[in-house]
CSV table of C-alpha atoms in Angstrom, one decimal:
chain,number,residue,atom,x,y,z
U,1204,MET,CA,19.4,-18.4,41.0
U,1205,LEU,CA,22.5,-17.7,38.9
U,1206,ASP,CA,23.4,-20.5,36.5
U,1207,LEU,CA,26.6,-22.1,37.6
U,1208,ALA,CA,29.1,-22.3,34.7
U,1209,PHE,CA,31.4,-24.6,36.7
U,1210,GLN,CA,33.4,-27.3,34.9
U,1211,ALA,CA,35.6,-29.7,36.9
U,1212,ASP,CA,39.2,-29.9,35.7
U,1213,ARG,CA,40.3,-33.4,36.7
U,1214,THR,CA,43.9,-32.7,35.5
U,1215,ARG,CA,44.5,-30.3,38.3
U,1216,PRO,CA,46.1,-31.5,41.6
U,1217,GLU,CA,43.2,-29.9,43.7
U,1218,PRO,CA,40.3,-32.2,44.3
U,1219,VAL,CA,37.1,-31.4,42.5
U,1220,TYR,CA,35.3,-30.4,45.7
U,1221,ARG,CA,38.0,-27.7,46.4
U,1222,GLN,CA,37.6,-26.4,42.8
U,1223,LEU,CA,33.8,-26.1,43.4
U,1224,GLU,CA,34.4,-24.5,46.8
U,1225,ASP,CA,36.7,-21.9,45.3
U,1226,PHE,CA,34.2,-21.2,42.5
U,1227,LEU,CA,31.3,-20.7,44.9
U,1228,ARG,CA,33.5,-18.7,47.2
U,1229,GLU,CA,34.2,-16.2,44.4
U,1230,LEU,CA,30.5,-16.0,43.4
U,1231,ILE,CA,29.7,-15.1,47.0
U,1232,ALA,CA,32.6,-12.6,47.3
U,1233,THR,CA,31.6,-10.8,44.1
U,1234,ARG,CA,27.9,-10.9,45.2
U,1235,ARG,CA,26.8,-12.9,42.2
U,1236,LEU,CA,25.3,-15.0,44.9
U,1237,ALA,CA,23.6,-12.4,47.1
U,1238,PRO,CA,23.3,-12.5,50.9
U,1239,GLY,CA,20.3,-14.6,51.8
U,1240,GLU,CA,20.1,-16.3,48.4
U,1241,ARG,CA,19.1,-20.0,48.5
U,1242,LEU,CA,21.4,-22.5,46.8
U,1243,PRO,CA,20.0,-25.6,45.1
U,1244,SER,CA,20.1,-28.8,47.2
U,1245,SER,CA,23.3,-30.8,47.0
U,1246,ARG,CA,21.4,-33.5,45.1
U,1247,GLU,CA,20.1,-31.1,42.5
U,1248,LEU,CA,23.4,-29.3,42.1
U,1249,ALA,CA,25.3,-32.6,41.8
U,1250,ARG,CA,22.9,-33.7,39.0
U,1251,THR,CA,23.2,-30.4,37.2
U,1252,LEU,CA,27.0,-30.3,37.3
U,1253,GLY,CA,27.6,-34.0,36.7
U,1254,LEU,CA,29.3,-34.5,40.1
U,1255,SER,CA,28.8,-36.8,43.0
U,1256,ARG,CA,26.6,-35.6,45.8
U,1257,ASN,CA,29.4,-36.2,48.2
U,1258,THR,CA,31.6,-33.7,46.2
U,1259,VAL,CA,29.0,-31.0,46.5
U,1260,ASN,CA,28.5,-31.7,50.2
U,1261,LEU,CA,32.2,-31.4,50.9
U,1262,ALA,CA,32.3,-28.0,49.2
U,1263,PHE,CA,29.2,-26.8,51.1
U,1264,ASP,CA,30.6,-28.0,54.4
U,1265,ALA,CA,33.9,-26.1,53.8
U,1266,LEU,CA,32.1,-22.9,53.1
U,1267,ALA,CA,29.8,-23.4,56.0
U,1268,GLU,CA,32.8,-23.8,58.3
U,1269,ASP,CA,34.0,-20.4,57.1
U,1270,GLY,CA,30.7,-18.8,57.8
U,1271,MET,CA,29.8,-18.2,54.2
U,1272,LEU,CA,26.8,-20.6,54.0
U,1273,HIS,CA,24.2,-21.7,56.5
U,1274,SER,CA,21.9,-24.7,56.2
U,1275,HIS,CA,18.3,-24.7,57.7
U,1276,VAL,CA,16.7,-28.1,58.1
U,1277,GLY,CA,13.8,-28.4,55.8
U,1278,ARG,CA,14.4,-25.0,54.1
U,1279,GLY,CA,17.8,-25.4,52.3
U,1280,THR,CA,21.3,-23.8,52.2
U,1281,PHE,CA,21.6,-20.0,52.1
U,1282,VAL,CA,24.4,-17.4,51.6
U,1283,VAL,CA,25.3,-15.7,54.8
U,1284,GLY,CA,25.1,-11.9,54.4
U,1285,ASP,CA,27.8,-10.7,56.9
U,1286,ALA,CA,30.3,-13.4,55.8
U,1287,ALA,CA,29.8,-12.5,52.2
U,1288,GLN,CA,30.5,-8.8,52.9
U,1289,ALA,CA,33.5,-9.6,54.9
U,1290,THR,CA,35.2,-11.4,52.1
U,1291,ARG,CA,35.8,-8.2,50.1
U,1292,PRO,CA,35.9,-4.5,50.4
U,1293,LEU,CA,32.5,-2.8,49.6
U,1294,LEU,CA,32.4,-1.5,46.0
U,1295,ARG,CA,31.1,2.0,46.4
U,1296,SER,CA,28.8,3.1,43.6
U,1297,VAL,CA,29.0,6.3,41.7
U,1298,GLY,CA,26.2,8.8,41.3
U,1299,THR,CA,22.7,8.2,42.8
U,1300,ARG,CA,23.2,4.6,43.9
U,1301,SER,CA,23.3,4.3,47.6
U,1302,ALA,CA,26.7,3.6,49.3
U,1303,GLU,CA,24.8,1.1,51.4
U,1304,LYS,CA,24.1,-1.1,48.4
U,1305,PRO,CA,27.3,-2.6,47.1
U,1306,ARG,CA,27.6,-3.3,43.4
U,1307,ARG,CA,28.0,-6.9,42.2
U,1308,GLY,CA,31.4,-7.9,41.0
U,1309,PHE,CA,32.2,-10.4,38.2
U,1310,ALA,CA,33.2,-14.0,39.0
U,1311,TRP,CA,36.2,-14.5,36.6
U,1312,GLY,CA,37.6,-17.5,38.3
U,1313,GLY,CA,35.1,-19.9,36.8
U,1314,LEU,CA,35.6,-18.6,33.3
U,1315,PHE,CA,39.4,-19.1,32.8
U,1316,ALA,CA,40.4,-21.6,30.1
U,1317,ARG,CA,42.2,-24.8,31.1
U,1318,ARG,CA,45.4,-23.5,29.5
U,1319,THR,CA,45.3,-20.5,31.7
U,1320,ARG,CA,44.6,-22.5,34.8
U,1321,ALA,CA,47.6,-24.7,34.0
U,1322,VAL,CA,50.0,-21.8,34.3
U,1323,LYS,CA,51.4,-21.4,37.8
U,1324,LEU,CA,54.4,-19.5,38.8
U,1325,PRO,CA,56.8,-21.2,41.2
U,1326,ASP,CA,56.5,-20.2,44.8
U,1327,ALA,CA,59.8,-18.4,44.6
U,1328,PHE,CA,58.3,-15.8,42.3
U,1329,HIS,CA,55.9,-14.7,45.1
U,1330,GLU,CA,58.7,-14.1,47.7
U,1331,ALA,CA,59.3,-10.4,48.4
U,1332,THR,CA,62.7,-9.2,47.4
U,1333,PRO,CA,64.3,-5.9,48.7
U,1334,PRO,CA,63.8,-3.2,46.0
U,1335,ASP,CA,67.5,-2.4,46.0
U,1336,PRO,CA,69.4,-5.3,47.5
U,1337,ARG,CA,72.9,-4.7,48.9
U,1338,PHE,CA,74.2,-7.9,47.2
U,1339,ASP,CA,72.2,-8.8,44.1
U,1340,PHE,CA,72.9,-12.4,43.2
U,1341,ARG,CA,69.7,-12.9,41.3
U,1342,GLY,CA,69.9,-14.6,37.9
U,1343,GLY,CA,69.4,-13.2,34.4
U,1344,GLN,CA,71.3,-10.0,35.2
U,1345,VAL,CA,74.3,-8.4,33.5
U,1346,ASP,CA,76.7,-5.7,34.4
U,1347,LEU,CA,74.9,-2.5,33.1
U,1348,GLY,CA,78.0,-0.4,33.4
U,1349,THR,CA,79.8,-2.3,30.7
U,1350,LEU,CA,77.1,-2.2,28.1
U,1351,PRO,CA,78.4,-0.9,24.7
U,1352,LYS,CA,76.3,2.2,24.8
U,1353,GLY,CA,78.2,4.0,22.1
U,1354,GLU,CA,78.0,1.1,19.6
U,1355,LEU,CA,74.3,0.6,20.5
U,1356,LYS,CA,73.6,4.2,19.9
U,1357,SER,CA,75.4,4.2,16.6
U,1358,ALA,CA,73.7,1.0,15.5
U,1359,PHE,CA,70.2,2.4,16.2
U,1360,SER,CA,71.1,5.7,14.5
U,1361,ARG,CA,72.4,3.9,11.3
U,1362,ALA,CA,69.4,1.7,11.2
U,1363,LEU,CA,67.0,4.6,11.3
U,1364,SER,CA,69.0,6.7,8.8
U,1365,ARG,CA,69.6,3.9,6.3
U,1366,ASP,CA,66.6,1.6,6.7
U,1367,LEU,CA,63.7,3.8,7.8
U,1368,PRO,CA,61.6,3.5,4.6
U,1369,ARG,CA,61.8,-0.3,4.6
U,1370,LEU,CA,61.3,-0.4,8.4
U,1371,ALA,CA,58.1,1.5,8.1
U,1372,ASP,CA,56.6,-1.2,5.9
U,1373,VAL,CA,55.0,-4.4,7.2
U,1374,ALA,CA,57.9,-6.7,8.1
U,1375,ASP,CA,58.6,-10.3,7.0
U,1376,PRO,CA,56.9,-12.4,9.8
U,1377,ARG,CA,60.1,-14.5,10.0
U,1378,GLY,CA,62.1,-11.4,11.0
U,1379,TRP,CA,64.1,-8.6,9.4
U,1380,PRO,CA,66.0,-10.3,6.5
U,1381,PRO,CA,69.4,-8.7,7.1
U,1382,LEU,CA,69.2,-9.8,10.8
U,1383,ARG,CA,68.3,-13.4,9.9
U,1384,GLU,CA,71.2,-13.4,7.4
U,1385,ALA,CA,73.6,-12.1,10.1
U,1386,ILE,CA,72.3,-14.7,12.6
U,1387,ALA,CA,72.9,-17.5,10.1
U,1388,HIS,CA,76.4,-16.2,9.5
U,1389,SER,CA,77.2,-15.8,13.2
U,1390,LEU,CA,76.1,-19.4,14.0
U,1391,VAL,CA,79.0,-20.8,12.0
U,1392,ALA,CA,81.0,-20.1,15.2
U,1393,ARG,CA,78.6,-22.6,17.0
U,1394,GLY,CA,79.2,-25.2,14.3
U,1395,ILE,CA,75.7,-24.7,12.8
U,1396,GLN,CA,75.3,-24.6,9.0
U,1397,CYS,CA,72.0,-22.9,8.1
U,1398,ASP,CA,70.5,-20.2,5.9
U,1399,ALA,CA,68.2,-17.3,6.6
U,1400,ASP,CA,65.1,-19.3,5.6
U,1401,GLU,CA,65.7,-21.6,8.5
U,1402,VAL,CA,65.8,-18.7,11.0
U,1403,ALA,CA,62.9,-16.9,12.6
U,1404,VAL,CA,63.3,-13.9,14.9
U,1405,VAL,CA,61.0,-13.8,18.0
U,1406,ASN,CA,60.5,-11.7,21.1
U,1407,GLY,CA,63.1,-13.4,23.3
U,1408,ALA,CA,63.8,-17.1,23.9
U,1409,GLN,CA,60.7,-17.4,26.1
U,1410,GLN,CA,58.5,-16.7,23.2
U,1411,ALA,CA,60.4,-19.2,21.2
U,1412,LEU,CA,59.7,-21.9,23.8
U,1413,ASP,CA,56.1,-20.9,24.0
U,1414,LEU,CA,55.7,-21.2,20.2
U,1415,VAL,CA,57.4,-24.6,20.1
U,1416,ALA,CA,55.1,-25.8,22.8
U,1417,ARG,CA,52.0,-24.5,21.0
U,1418,VAL,CA,53.1,-26.1,17.7
U,1419,LEU,CA,54.3,-29.5,19.0
U,1420,VAL,CA,52.6,-30.2,22.3
U,1421,ASP,CA,49.0,-31.3,22.9
U,1422,PRO,CA,47.3,-31.5,26.3
U,1423,GLY,CA,48.5,-34.6,28.1
U,1424,ASP,CA,51.7,-35.1,26.0
U,1425,THR,CA,54.8,-35.9,28.0
U,1426,VAL,CA,57.7,-33.5,27.8
U,1427,ALA,CA,61.1,-34.5,29.3
U,1428,MET,CA,63.4,-31.8,30.7
U,1429,GLU,CA,66.4,-31.6,32.9
U,1430,GLN,CA,65.9,-31.8,36.7
U,1431,PRO,CA,67.0,-29.3,38.0
U,1432,GLY,CA,66.2,-27.3,34.9
U,1433,TYR,CA,65.2,-23.9,33.6
U,1434,PHE,CA,61.9,-22.8,35.1
U,1435,GLY,CA,60.9,-20.8,32.0
U,1436,GLY,CA,60.9,-24.0,30.0
U,1437,ALA,CA,58.7,-25.7,32.5
U,1438,LEU,CA,56.4,-22.7,32.4
U,1439,ALA,CA,56.0,-22.7,28.6
U,1440,PHE,CA,55.3,-26.5,28.4
U,1441,SER,CA,53.0,-26.4,31.4
U,1442,ALA,CA,50.9,-23.8,29.6
U,1443,SER,CA,50.3,-26.3,26.9
U,1444,GLU,CA,49.0,-28.7,29.6
U,1445,ALA,CA,51.9,-31.1,29.1
U,1446,HIS,CA,52.9,-33.7,31.6
U,1447,LEU,CA,56.5,-32.7,32.6
U,1448,VAL,CA,58.9,-35.4,33.6
U,1449,GLY,CA,62.4,-34.5,35.1
U,1450,VAL,CA,65.6,-36.2,33.9
U,1451,GLY,CA,68.5,-36.1,36.2
U,1452,VAL,CA,71.7,-34.1,35.7
U,1453,ASP,CA,75.3,-34.9,36.7
U,1454,ALA,CA,78.8,-33.6,35.8
U,1455,GLU,CA,78.2,-34.5,32.1
U,1456,GLY,CA,74.8,-32.9,31.7
U,1457,MET,CA,71.5,-34.6,31.2
U,1458,ARG,CA,71.6,-38.3,32.1
U,1459,THR,CA,70.7,-39.9,28.9
U,1460,ASP,CA,70.6,-43.3,30.5
U,1461,GLU,CA,67.6,-42.1,32.6
U,1462,LEU,CA,66.1,-40.6,29.4
U,1463,ALA,CA,66.5,-43.9,27.6
U,1464,ARG,CA,64.5,-45.7,30.4
U,1465,LEU,CA,61.8,-43.0,30.1
U,1466,LEU,CA,61.5,-43.3,26.4
U,1467,ARG,CA,61.2,-47.1,26.7
U,1468,ALA,CA,58.4,-46.7,29.2
U,1469,ARG,CA,56.2,-44.1,27.7
U,1470,ARG,CA,55.7,-41.9,24.6
U,1471,VAL,CA,57.6,-38.7,25.0
U,1472,LYS,CA,56.6,-35.8,22.6
U,1473,LEU,CA,59.5,-33.5,23.2
U,1474,VAL,CA,62.9,-33.3,25.1
U,1475,TYR,CA,64.1,-29.9,26.3
U,1476,THR,CA,67.8,-29.4,27.2
U,1477,THR,CA,70.4,-26.7,27.9
U,1478,PRO,CA,73.6,-28.6,26.8
U,1479,ALA,CA,76.1,-25.7,26.4
U,1480,VAL,CA,75.6,-24.3,29.9
U,1481,GLN,CA,73.1,-26.4,31.8
U,1482,SER,CA,70.6,-24.3,33.7
U,1483,PRO,CA,71.1,-24.0,36.6
U,1484,THR,CA,74.2,-26.1,37.4
U,1485,GLY,CA,76.5,-24.6,34.7
U,1486,VAL,CA,77.9,-28.0,33.6
U,1487,VAL,CA,78.5,-28.8,29.9
U,1488,MET,CA,77.0,-31.8,28.3
U,1489,SER,CA,79.8,-34.3,27.2
U,1490,ASP,CA,80.3,-35.3,23.6
U,1491,SER,CA,79.3,-38.9,24.4
U,1492,ARG,CA,76.0,-37.7,26.0
U,1493,ARG,CA,75.3,-35.5,23.0
U,1494,ARG,CA,75.7,-38.3,20.6
U,1495,HIS,CA,73.6,-40.7,22.8
U,1496,LEU,CA,70.9,-38.0,23.1
U,1497,LEU,CA,70.7,-37.6,19.3
U,1498,ALA,CA,70.6,-41.3,18.8
U,1499,LEU,CA,67.7,-41.7,21.2
U,1500,ALA,CA,65.9,-38.8,19.5
U,1501,ASP,CA,66.3,-40.5,16.1
U,1502,GLU,CA,65.3,-44.0,17.4
U,1503,TYR,CA,62.1,-42.7,19.1
U,1504,GLN,CA,61.4,-39.9,16.7
U,1505,VAL,CA,61.4,-37.2,19.4
U,1506,PRO,CA,62.3,-33.6,18.6
U,1507,LEU,CA,65.0,-32.0,20.8
U,1508,VAL,CA,64.8,-28.3,21.9
U,1509,GLU,CA,68.3,-27.0,22.4
U,1510,ASP,CA,68.3,-23.8,24.5
U,1511,ASP,CA,71.7,-22.2,23.8
U,1512,TYR,CA,71.0,-19.3,26.1
U,1513,ASP,CA,74.5,-18.5,27.5
U,1514,SER,CA,77.0,-20.3,25.2
U,1515,GLU,CA,79.0,-17.0,24.7
U,1516,LEU,CA,80.2,-17.1,28.3
U,1517,ARG,CA,82.7,-19.9,28.8
U,1518,TYR,CA,85.7,-20.2,31.1
U,1519,GLY,CA,88.9,-22.2,30.8
U,1520,ARG,CA,87.9,-24.3,27.8
U,1521,PRO,CA,87.4,-23.9,24.1
U,1522,PRO,CA,83.9,-23.4,22.8
U,1523,VAL,CA,81.8,-26.6,22.5
U,1524,PRO,CA,79.9,-26.8,19.2
U,1525,ALA,CA,76.1,-26.7,19.5
U,1526,LEU,CA,74.1,-29.9,19.7
U,1527,LYS,CA,72.6,-28.9,16.4
U,1528,ASN,CA,76.0,-29.2,14.9
U,1529,LEU,CA,75.6,-33.0,15.0
U,1530,ASP,CA,72.0,-32.8,13.8
U,1531,GLU,CA,71.8,-34.6,10.4
U,1532,ALA,CA,68.1,-35.3,10.4
U,1533,GLY,CA,66.9,-31.8,11.3
U,1534,GLN,CA,65.4,-33.0,14.6
U,1535,VAL,CA,67.0,-30.3,16.8
U,1536,VAL,CA,65.1,-27.0,17.3
U,1537,TYR,CA,67.8,-24.5,18.2
U,1538,VAL,CA,66.8,-21.5,20.4
U,1539,GLY,CA,69.1,-18.5,20.9
U,1540,THR,CA,68.8,-15.0,22.4
U,1541,PHE,CA,70.5,-11.6,22.4
U,1542,SER,CA,69.2,-10.8,25.9
U,1543,LYS,CA,72.0,-12.7,27.8
U,1544,ALA,CA,74.8,-11.1,25.8
U,1545,LEU,CA,73.4,-7.5,26.1
U,1546,PHE,CA,70.5,-7.0,28.6
U,1547,ALA,CA,67.3,-8.6,29.6
U,1548,GLY,CA,65.1,-5.8,28.5
U,1549,LEU,CA,66.2,-6.4,24.9
U,1550,ARG,CA,63.5,-8.9,24.0
U,1551,VAL,CA,64.9,-10.4,20.8
U,1552,GLY,CA,65.6,-14.1,20.3
U,1553,TYR,CA,65.6,-16.5,17.4
U,1554,VAL,CA,64.8,-20.1,16.4
U,1555,VAL,CA,66.6,-22.2,13.9
U,1556,ALA,CA,64.7,-25.2,12.7
U,1557,ALA,CA,63.7,-27.3,9.7
U,1558,ARG,CA,61.7,-25.2,7.2
U,1559,PRO,CA,58.3,-27.0,7.7
U,1560,LEU,CA,58.6,-26.3,11.5
U,1561,ILE,CA,59.7,-22.7,11.0
U,1562,TRP,CA,56.6,-21.9,9.0
U,1563,ARG,CA,54.4,-23.5,11.6
U,1564,LEU,CA,56.0,-21.4,14.3
U,1565,VAL,CA,55.5,-18.3,12.3
U,1566,LEU,CA,51.9,-19.1,11.6
U,1567,SER,CA,51.2,-19.8,15.3
U,1568,ARG,CA,52.8,-16.6,16.3
U,1569,TRP,CA,50.4,-14.6,14.1
U,1570,ALA,CA,47.7,-15.5,16.5
U,1571,SER,CA,49.2,-13.2,19.1
U,1572,ASP,CA,51.6,-10.8,17.4
U,1573,PHE,CA,53.0,-10.3,13.9
U,1574,ASN,CA,56.6,-9.5,14.3
U,1575,THR,CA,59.4,-8.3,16.5
U,1576,ASP,CA,60.2,-4.5,16.6
U,1577,THR,CA,61.9,-3.9,13.3
U,1578,VAL,CA,64.0,-0.9,14.4
U,1579,THR,CA,65.6,-3.1,17.2
U,1580,GLN,CA,66.1,-5.9,14.6
U,1581,ALA,CA,67.8,-3.5,12.2
U,1582,ALA,CA,70.1,-2.1,14.9
U,1583,LEU,CA,71.1,-5.7,16.0
U,1584,ALA,CA,71.9,-6.5,12.4
U,1585,GLN,CA,74.2,-3.5,12.3
U,1586,LEU,CA,75.8,-4.5,15.6
U,1587,LEU,CA,76.4,-8.1,14.3
U,1588,ALA,CA,77.7,-7.0,10.9
U,1589,GLY,CA,80.1,-4.5,12.4
U,1590,GLY,CA,81.5,-6.9,15.0
U,1591,GLY,CA,80.3,-4.8,17.9
U,1592,LEU,CA,78.4,-7.6,19.6
U,1593,GLU,CA,81.4,-9.9,19.4
U,1594,ARG,CA,83.7,-7.3,20.9
U,1595,HIS,CA,81.3,-6.8,23.8
U,1596,VAL,CA,81.0,-10.5,24.5
U,1597,ARG,CA,84.8,-10.8,24.7
U,1598,ARG,CA,84.9,-8.0,27.2
U,1599,GLN,CA,82.1,-9.6,29.2
U,1600,ARG,CA,83.9,-12.9,29.2
U,1601,ARG,CA,86.9,-11.4,30.8
U,1602,LEU,CA,84.9,-9.4,33.4
U,1603,TYR,CA,82.8,-12.4,34.4
U,1604,ALA,CA,85.8,-14.7,34.6
U,1605,SER,CA,87.3,-12.5,37.3
U,1606,ARG,CA,84.0,-12.3,39.2
U,1607,ARG,CA,83.5,-16.1,38.9
U,1608,GLU,CA,87.0,-16.6,40.4
U,1609,ALA,CA,86.2,-14.1,43.2
U,1610,LEU,CA,82.9,-15.9,44.0
U,1611,LEU,CA,84.5,-19.4,44.0
U,1612,ALA,CA,87.3,-18.2,46.3
U,1613,ALA,CA,84.8,-16.5,48.7
U,1614,LEU,CA,82.7,-19.7,48.9
U,1615,ALA,CA,85.8,-21.8,49.6
U,1616,HIS,CA,87.0,-19.3,52.3
U,1617,ARG,CA,83.7,-18.4,54.0
U,1618,MET,CA,81.0,-21.1,53.6
U,1619,PRO,CA,80.7,-23.7,56.5
U,1620,GLU,CA,81.9,-27.2,56.2
U,1621,GLY,CA,79.5,-29.4,54.2
U,1622,THR,CA,78.6,-26.7,51.6
U,1623,ARG,CA,79.1,-27.9,48.0
U,1624,TRP,CA,79.1,-26.1,44.7
U,1625,ILE,CA,79.8,-26.7,41.1
U,1626,GLU,CA,82.4,-24.6,39.3
U,1627,PRO,CA,80.5,-23.5,36.2
U,1628,ALA,CA,82.1,-24.0,32.8
U,1629,GLY,CA,80.0,-21.2,31.4
U,1630,GLY,CA,77.2,-18.7,32.2
U,1631,ASN,CA,77.3,-16.3,35.1
U,1632,ALA,CA,76.0,-18.3,38.1
U,1633,VAL,CA,77.2,-20.8,40.6
U,1634,TRP,CA,74.9,-23.7,41.8
U,1635,VAL,CA,75.4,-24.1,45.6
U,1636,THR,CA,74.1,-26.9,47.9
U,1637,LEU,CA,73.8,-26.1,51.6
U,1638,PRO,CA,75.2,-28.4,54.3
U,1639,ASP,CA,72.9,-31.3,55.4
U,1640,GLY,CA,70.4,-30.2,57.9
U,1641,SER,CA,70.2,-26.6,56.7
U,1642,ASP,CA,66.9,-24.9,56.4
U,1643,GLY,CA,67.1,-23.3,52.9
U,1644,ARG,CA,63.8,-21.4,53.4
U,1645,ALA,CA,65.0,-19.9,56.7
U,1646,VAL,CA,68.3,-18.9,55.2
U,1647,CYS,CA,66.6,-17.2,52.3
U,1648,ALA,CA,64.2,-15.3,54.5
U,1649,ALA,CA,67.1,-14.1,56.7
U,1650,ALA,CA,69.1,-13.2,53.6
U,1651,ARG,CA,66.3,-11.0,52.3
U,1652,GLU,CA,66.2,-9.1,55.6
U,1653,ARG,CA,69.9,-8.4,55.2
U,1654,GLY,CA,69.5,-7.2,51.6
U,1655,ILE,CA,71.0,-10.4,50.0
U,1656,ALA,CA,69.0,-11.5,47.0
U,1657,TYR,CA,69.4,-14.8,45.1
U,1658,ALA,CA,67.4,-17.5,43.3
U,1659,THR,CA,66.3,-20.4,45.5
U,1660,GLY,CA,66.7,-24.0,44.3
U,1661,ASP,CA,63.0,-24.8,44.3
U,1662,LEU,CA,62.6,-22.5,41.3
U,1663,PHE,CA,64.4,-25.2,39.2
U,1664,PHE,CA,62.6,-28.3,40.4
U,1665,LEU,CA,59.3,-29.5,38.9
U,1666,ASP,CA,58.0,-30.7,42.2
U,1667,GLY,CA,58.9,-27.6,44.2
U,1668,SER,CA,61.7,-29.4,46.1
U,1669,GLY,CA,65.3,-28.3,46.1
U,1670,HIS,CA,65.2,-25.8,49.0
U,1671,GLU,CA,68.7,-27.0,50.0
U,1672,HIS,CA,70.1,-25.4,46.8
U,1673,LEU,CA,70.6,-21.8,45.7
U,1674,SER,CA,71.9,-20.1,42.6
U,1675,LEU,CA,74.3,-17.2,42.9
U,1676,CYS,CA,74.6,-15.0,39.8
U,1677,PHE,CA,77.8,-12.9,39.6
U,1678,GLY,CA,76.6,-10.6,36.8
U,1679,ARG,CA,75.9,-7.6,39.1
U,1680,VAL,CA,78.2,-8.0,42.1
U,1681,GLU,CA,81.7,-6.6,41.7
U,1682,ALA,CA,84.7,-8.9,42.4
U,1683,GLU,CA,85.9,-6.7,45.2
U,1684,ARG,CA,82.5,-7.0,47.0
U,1685,MET,CA,82.1,-10.7,46.5
U,1686,ASP,CA,83.9,-11.8,49.7
U,1687,GLU,CA,81.8,-9.4,51.9
U,1688,GLY,CA,78.5,-10.7,50.4
U,1689,ILE,CA,79.4,-14.3,50.8
U,1690,ARG,CA,80.7,-13.7,54.3
U,1691,GLU,CA,77.3,-12.4,55.4
U,1692,LEU,CA,75.5,-15.2,53.6
U,1693,ALA,CA,77.8,-17.8,55.3
U,1694,SER,CA,77.0,-16.3,58.7
U,1695,LEU,CA,73.3,-16.7,58.1
U,1696,VAL,CA,73.8,-20.4,57.0
U,1697,LYS,CA,75.8,-21.1,60.2
U,1698,ARG,CA,73.2,-19.3,62.4
U,1699,GLU,CA,70.2,-21.1,60.9
U,1700,LYS,CA,72.0,-24.5,61.1
U,1701,ALA,CA,72.9,-23.9,64.8
U,1702,ARG,CA,69.2,-23.0,65.4
U,1703,ALA,CA,68.0,-26.2,63.7
U,1704,ARG,CA,70.4,-28.2,65.9
U,1705,ARG,CA,69.1,-26.6,69.1
U,1706,SER,CA,65.6,-27.2,68.0
U,1707,ALA,CA,66.3,-30.9,67.2
U,1708,GLY,CA,68.0,-31.3,70.6
U,1709,ARG,CA,65.0,-29.9,72.5
U,1710,SER,CA,62.7,-32.2,70.5
U,1711,ALA,CA,64.9,-35.2,71.4
């Protein structure tokens, strides 16, 4: 029989017998275990794999219930032919091989590394979304009609005409030097004093988070992050097999009193935060919280990752300096991006950190790719140096301010009593909490059928809870259409709440 390359992963939430069951199921589906083939006895398999016999028996029983295995007293346990064929389409062979003899597949499931198995997308990613929703409130989107097309075209043209010989050479792994210098100069507006040697250009903020996780986080380390918080951060740190612990958020941002209790109770390797525009609530971390956070990081020697993803968009208040502005010890790793100011398809971000860490990040990056596209970097350097990006951000700020006001007015006018929301101080989304007793899943399903797309709250919670929340991004919906979209959403909330009341009444 085929050797079983099965290794139990006791860090996974699934019990070991389920892992073994899934492994055997895939071997049967791919015909690596052929119909009629005899399996080792549960005692023999348990001894070979280093498992308890009960674990193996539970896996065998589950497969037998599905008709994939059959046990004969005194003879052993065998793969059932018909059930094995029913688990997958027949692979038709090419040439002279008979179509009646399906070709064996390859059982990849048992070969994935632990790091790969640790990465799981939130359930919300698997929900079907209309290809062209009537009202698109999904996050991470910008108004494409206001992009500075002329200035972008000119910047790319100048980069190619002036810098092509240098762009054709192998780039500095830290990034195009003129862009790193322009980034360092632009960060003065965020209160950050740094030079180009402390800046590394990467393929978007997500790669920056992945690199930080790879360089600083070992399997089993504890990473603290806001709850609710940015799902991309959770994804990056989960991929390093970290143990993620959520820290609450209120009107002043991350609750540093909760963080202090956590730091006293256990060793935390890293703290991830979005202080300028908290994702997803849109609140700004207060000055007192910032100072307390830095004091805690210094006392417990914990690096802080500051994701400054949407600091350009602010409403009704002066800009708040970055957390790194207060960083005297170099313990803050600052992450920025151009994707939010321009468009998501522009995968260029950057990291500002102490020189020893910057070089470690660059070295780690070489394991997967060498540098970010130099033509795009050169064009962005032109756009920054000429002031084009700053002019575009000012226009976006005015546009989104009007859409923000339209969305808040529509929520106040249309949503049923008991609905709550936070007026964001920055960014381009509003965090909404449905009335008590609402079924957030049912509302979302009904909204999708009506062509209304938005991010559900469970996307931002580590434990998959938060279905009573939703995030409404106003980057793509025009101000004049805001009331219509919220009116339809409100009608669905009212309908589902009434349905839940009737169901509860019948149960009573």
